[in-house]
Structure formats: structure tokens, C-alpha cells
Amino acid sequence: ADGIVSNAKLAQDIISADTALGATPADTDEFLVSDAGVLKRMDYSHIKGGGCWEKILTTTIENKDDSGPATVDFSSTYITTTYLDYMIIFSGAKPQTNNTSFEMLFSVDGGSSFLTTSDYWFGILGRGADGSTDTVESGGTSEFTLLNEGVGEDSTAGGIIELYDPMNQSSDEKYPMATWRTVSRHGAGGRINNSYGGGVYKGSVTAVYNGIRLQPASGSWELGVFTLYGRKT
């Protein structure tokens, strides 16, 4: 009858995803829709990723009681102009040495070496679950300190680090900035701490910053999952 589409007709118009994707090479910037029985591709590459965080790489350290790496590095293979800003989320991070804080450094040669001059300026406000307040301030050290107190060797820490335009694409300022927030259990007093920090590298380096290193203040890593994300404009 007029205006009625039979089930047989619908069955003819529906094809499997394997058939549709096999007919033409698929693109992750497209998806398929059916328009009056005609299969069409919708391209959204012009909007994909804008303002969103995209996963780049995950580094996992598992049960390295005595043989863990001293650092977790993200080189220029991953820190590129593809993204404007970067974020690192770490969870279950555990140092091999008791009561040890975590540190972050920058590189301008893709991660072959890291800057250790006294140009890392930062501040941290820490609040303990017992109501205590602990602040850390630096007017120039050889690294960023990410935790206001050290982590216990029988505990772990988690946190988020946000890095703003380390490749210097949006301004002429050569001073990379970062903020971070962490939660951890103190290695000496056992207090639970939440810390909030931020800093600027104020060195007179005339190159882009294309490498990031995370490390315990002493010793090596024993456990941890470290994931790097990038944000496009």
C-alpha cells in the first residue's frame, strides 16, 4: 500500500557494518548513516578534538620492587605541535623509597636531557585530612615538586598535571606553565594529604619545551600508571 514500507524493503536497505566499512576504507573522522536507503558518510574531522583531551600514551610500571625505572619520560615523539596543551594523569604511583615526594622537569632537546637549573618557581598548598595545613614555596629550584609531603613506601599517590602550551604556539613567552593537584598518604605521619600547586619555569631558554620527566625525589619508581593526553584548539 502507498506510504507503507514492507519489512522486506527495510531488510534490503540495511547492510552490515562490515560490508559498509569494507566497501570503502574507513576513516576515524567519519561515521555512516542511511539516508532513504542510501548509505552516506558524515565527515566531522573539522570539529574532532577541538577542546577535548585525546589519549596519547600510557606508561605502566608493575611490581618493580627492586628494578623499577628512575624516571617516566614523555619525549618529543609525543610532545609536538599536534596539541596545544597537555595533561598527565598518574594513579597508583609508588616510590621505592619511603617518605619520598615526586618531581617534574622539562626538556628542550626532545628528552635527551632535562633542565636542572634553579629556574623552577612554584607554590603548593596542602591540606591534610586531620585539618593540618602545609605549604611549599620555591623561588627557584632545579625541579617542580608535585607533593607537599612524601609518600609512604607502603602507599601510593594519584594526581593530575596540566601543562599549558609547552611548545609555545600561542604566545611569544618562553616560560612554560603547569598546575597540578594530588592526593597521597604521608610516609612518616600517615596523614592523608590533598595538595594543589602551580609553577613556571623562568629560565631564559629560547627553545620550545618538548620533553617532560616525572621522577621520585630519591630512588626509583615501584608502581604506577602514567597517561599523557593532548588538547587541540
Short mmCIF file of C-alpha atoms in Angstrom, two decimals:
data_model
loop_
_atom_site.label_atom_id
_atom_site.label_comp_id
_atom_site.label_asym_id
_atom_site.label_seq_id
_atom_site.Cartn_x
_atom_site.Cartn_y
_atom_site.Cartn_z
CA ALA A 1 0.00 0.00 0.00
CA ASP A 2 1.03 3.63 -0.56
CA GLY A 3 3.09 5.09 2.32
CA ILE A 4 3.88 1.69 3.78
CA VAL A 5 7.38 0.21 3.56
CA SER A 6 7.47 -3.52 3.87
CA ASN A 7 9.84 -5.38 6.17
CA ALA A 8 11.35 -6.93 3.06
CA LYS A 9 12.21 -3.48 1.69
CA LEU A 10 13.79 -2.45 5.02
CA ALA A 11 15.86 -5.61 5.07
CA GLN A 12 17.22 -4.79 1.62
CA ASP A 13 18.31 -1.29 2.72
CA ILE A 14 20.09 -2.46 5.88
CA ILE A 15 23.63 -3.73 5.41
CA SER A 16 26.14 -4.87 7.97
CA ALA A 17 28.82 -2.57 9.32
CA ASP A 18 31.47 -4.95 7.99
CA THR A 19 30.03 -4.66 4.48
CA ALA A 20 29.77 -0.88 4.69
CA LEU A 21 33.26 -0.35 6.00
CA GLY A 22 34.72 -2.93 3.67
CA ALA A 23 33.36 -1.20 0.58
CA THR A 24 35.39 1.95 1.18
CA PRO A 25 38.35 2.43 3.54
CA ALA A 26 37.05 3.67 6.86
CA ASP A 27 38.20 6.93 8.39
CA THR A 28 38.06 7.64 12.09
CA ASP A 29 36.85 11.16 11.29
CA GLU A 30 33.67 9.81 9.68
CA PHE A 31 30.63 7.74 10.55
CA LEU A 32 27.95 6.09 8.46
CA VAL A 33 24.25 6.96 8.20
CA SER A 34 21.44 5.73 5.98
CA ASP A 35 19.51 8.41 4.09
CA ALA A 36 16.42 6.98 2.36
CA GLY A 37 18.23 3.71 1.88
CA VAL A 38 21.39 5.37 0.57
CA LEU A 39 24.50 4.85 2.70
CA LYS A 40 26.32 8.13 3.35
CA ARG A 41 29.40 9.13 5.26
CA MET A 42 29.38 12.15 7.56
CA ASP A 43 32.72 13.89 7.94
CA TYR A 44 33.38 15.59 11.28
CA SER A 45 37.15 15.92 11.04
CA HIS A 46 36.84 19.71 11.15
CA ILE A 47 35.43 19.57 14.66
CA LYS A 48 37.05 16.46 16.07
CA GLY A 49 39.29 17.03 19.05
CA GLY A 50 38.74 20.77 19.50
CA GLY A 51 38.82 21.48 23.22
CA CYS A 52 38.84 17.77 24.06
CA TRP A 53 41.58 15.69 25.64
CA GLU A 54 42.87 12.86 23.47
CA LYS A 55 44.91 10.00 24.87
CA ILE A 56 48.45 9.81 23.51
CA LEU A 57 50.35 7.27 25.58
CA THR A 58 50.19 5.20 28.77
CA THR A 59 53.26 4.01 30.66
CA THR A 60 52.64 1.29 33.27
CA ILE A 61 55.08 0.20 35.97
CA GLU A 62 54.11 -3.10 37.60
CA ASN A 63 55.61 -4.69 40.70
CA LYS A 64 59.15 -3.42 40.23
CA ASP A 65 60.21 -3.87 43.82
CA ASP A 66 63.92 -3.53 43.19
CA SER A 67 64.23 -2.86 39.48
CA GLY A 68 61.83 -0.04 38.68
CA PRO A 69 62.79 2.85 36.39
CA ALA A 70 64.19 6.01 37.92
CA THR A 71 62.03 8.20 35.66
CA VAL A 72 58.94 8.25 33.46
CA ASP A 73 59.66 10.37 30.39
CA PHE A 74 57.50 11.76 27.58
CA SER A 75 59.77 12.76 24.70
CA SER A 76 59.31 14.88 21.59
CA THR A 77 57.77 11.84 19.94
CA TYR A 78 54.67 12.69 21.98
CA ILE A 79 55.11 16.39 22.87
CA THR A 80 54.53 18.01 19.47
CA THR A 81 52.63 20.86 17.86
CA THR A 82 49.74 18.48 17.21
CA TYR A 83 48.35 19.61 20.56
CA LEU A 84 48.38 22.96 22.33
CA ASP A 85 48.07 21.81 25.95
CA TYR A 86 48.94 18.56 27.68
CA MET A 87 47.72 16.66 30.71
CA ILE A 88 49.23 13.77 32.66
CA ILE A 89 47.12 11.61 34.96
CA PHE A 90 49.00 9.28 37.28
CA SER A 91 47.46 6.72 39.60
CA GLY A 92 48.82 4.09 41.94
CA ALA A 93 52.21 5.82 41.85
CA LYS A 94 54.56 4.40 44.45
CA PRO A 95 58.22 5.20 45.17
CA GLN A 96 60.70 2.57 46.29
CA THR A 97 61.97 4.93 48.99
CA ASN A 98 59.74 5.75 51.96
CA ASN A 99 58.54 9.32 52.52
CA THR A 100 59.56 10.48 49.05
CA SER A 101 57.95 13.29 47.06
CA PHE A 102 57.51 13.40 43.26
CA GLU A 103 59.17 15.83 40.87
CA MET A 104 58.73 17.10 37.30
CA LEU A 105 61.31 18.51 34.89
CA PHE A 106 61.28 19.99 31.37
CA SER A 107 63.44 19.30 28.34
CA VAL A 108 64.22 21.46 25.30
CA ASP A 109 66.02 18.77 23.29
CA GLY A 110 63.23 16.23 22.97
CA GLY A 111 64.07 14.37 26.16
CA SER A 112 67.77 13.69 25.56
CA SER A 113 68.48 15.75 28.68
CA PHE A 114 66.42 17.71 31.20
CA LEU A 115 66.79 21.19 32.63
CA THR A 116 68.11 21.22 36.19
CA THR A 117 68.98 24.90 36.59
CA SER A 118 67.44 26.77 39.52
CA ASP A 119 64.61 28.27 37.47
CA TYR A 120 61.59 26.24 38.57
CA TRP A 121 59.33 28.60 40.53
CA PHE A 122 56.24 27.11 42.17
CA GLY A 123 53.94 27.03 45.17
CA ILE A 124 51.90 24.24 46.78
CA LEU A 125 49.06 24.38 49.29
CA GLY A 126 48.46 21.10 51.08
CA ARG A 127 45.60 20.18 53.41
CA GLY A 128 45.59 17.05 55.49
CA ALA A 129 42.56 15.00 56.45
CA ASP A 130 43.45 15.80 60.08
CA GLY A 131 42.94 19.51 59.42
CA SER A 132 46.63 20.32 59.06
CA THR A 133 47.91 22.83 56.51
CA ASP A 134 51.26 22.52 54.82
CA THR A 135 52.67 24.87 52.20
CA VAL A 136 55.73 24.56 49.98
CA GLU A 137 57.15 27.55 48.14
CA SER A 138 60.11 27.87 45.83
CA GLY A 139 61.67 30.94 44.29
CA GLY A 140 63.94 28.83 42.13
CA THR A 141 64.85 25.17 42.44
CA SER A 142 66.09 22.54 39.98
CA GLU A 143 62.66 20.86 39.59
CA PHE A 144 58.95 21.21 40.31
CA THR A 145 57.84 19.43 43.48
CA LEU A 146 54.40 17.86 42.99
CA LEU A 147 53.52 16.74 46.54
CA ASN A 148 53.62 18.77 49.72
CA GLU A 149 54.73 15.70 51.72
CA GLY A 150 56.45 12.42 50.88
CA VAL A 151 54.56 9.24 50.03
CA GLY A 152 54.83 6.12 52.14
CA GLU A 153 56.57 3.11 50.64
CA ASP A 154 53.51 1.05 51.60
CA SER A 155 51.13 3.52 49.93
CA THR A 156 50.52 5.21 46.57
CA ALA A 157 49.60 8.63 45.19
CA GLY A 158 47.43 9.89 42.36
CA GLY A 159 47.20 13.20 40.59
CA ILE A 160 46.60 15.34 37.53
CA ILE A 161 49.16 17.64 35.93
CA GLU A 162 48.13 20.21 33.32
CA LEU A 163 50.73 21.84 31.09
CA TYR A 164 49.89 24.98 29.14
CA ASP A 165 51.36 25.37 25.66
CA PRO A 166 54.84 23.95 26.33
CA MET A 167 55.57 24.17 22.59
CA ASN A 168 54.96 27.94 22.71
CA GLN A 169 52.39 28.05 19.92
CA SER A 170 50.02 30.66 21.33
CA SER A 171 52.39 33.37 22.57
CA ASP A 172 55.95 34.67 22.48
CA GLU A 173 56.50 33.92 26.17
CA LYS A 174 59.20 31.31 26.70
CA TYR A 175 58.01 30.40 30.17
CA PRO A 176 56.07 27.10 30.29
CA MET A 177 53.42 26.91 33.00
CA ALA A 178 51.83 23.98 34.80
CA THR A 179 49.31 23.30 37.55
CA TRP A 180 48.71 20.10 39.47
CA ARG A 181 46.58 18.51 42.16
CA THR A 182 47.42 15.33 44.02
CA VAL A 183 46.28 13.07 46.84
CA SER A 184 48.62 10.87 48.86
CA ARG A 185 49.36 9.24 52.20
CA HIS A 186 52.28 10.67 54.11
CA GLY A 187 55.15 8.27 54.56
CA ALA A 188 56.10 9.41 58.08
CA GLY A 189 52.97 10.58 59.91
CA GLY A 190 50.45 8.61 57.85
CA ARG A 191 48.29 11.66 57.15
CA ILE A 192 46.13 11.79 54.05
CA ASN A 193 47.00 14.89 52.04
CA ASN A 194 45.40 16.82 49.22
CA SER A 195 47.75 19.28 47.52
CA TYR A 196 47.25 21.96 44.88
CA GLY A 197 50.20 23.53 43.11
CA GLY A 198 51.37 25.51 40.15
CA GLY A 199 54.58 26.83 38.73
CA VAL A 200 56.52 28.50 35.94
CA TYR A 201 59.94 27.70 34.50
CA LYS A 202 61.63 31.10 34.34
CA GLY A 203 64.85 30.19 32.59
CA SER A 204 65.98 32.21 29.57
CA VAL A 205 65.75 29.28 27.18
CA THR A 206 64.95 30.27 23.60
CA ALA A 207 63.59 26.88 22.51
CA VAL A 208 60.32 25.04 22.79
CA TYR A 209 59.80 22.65 25.69
CA ASN A 210 59.27 19.23 24.14
CA GLY A 211 60.04 16.76 26.90
CA ILE A 212 58.59 16.02 30.35
CA ARG A 213 60.06 13.86 33.10
CA LEU A 214 58.40 12.55 36.27
CA GLN A 215 60.59 11.07 38.99
CA PRO A 216 60.67 10.35 42.73
CA ALA A 217 62.78 12.83 44.68
CA SER A 218 65.03 9.89 45.54
CA GLY A 219 65.26 6.31 44.39
CA SER A 220 63.11 4.81 41.66
CA TRP A 221 59.50 4.02 40.81
CA GLU A 222 57.97 0.80 42.05
CA LEU A 223 54.41 1.08 40.73
CA GLY A 224 52.29 3.47 38.75
CA VAL A 225 50.18 4.17 35.68
CA PHE A 226 51.04 7.38 33.84
CA THR A 227 48.89 8.54 30.93
CA LEU A 228 49.61 11.52 28.65
CA TYR A 229 46.76 13.40 26.95
CA GLY A 230 46.78 16.25 24.44
CA ARG A 231 44.26 19.03 23.77
CA LYS A 232 43.72 20.63 20.38
CA THR A 233 42.21 24.09 19.95
#
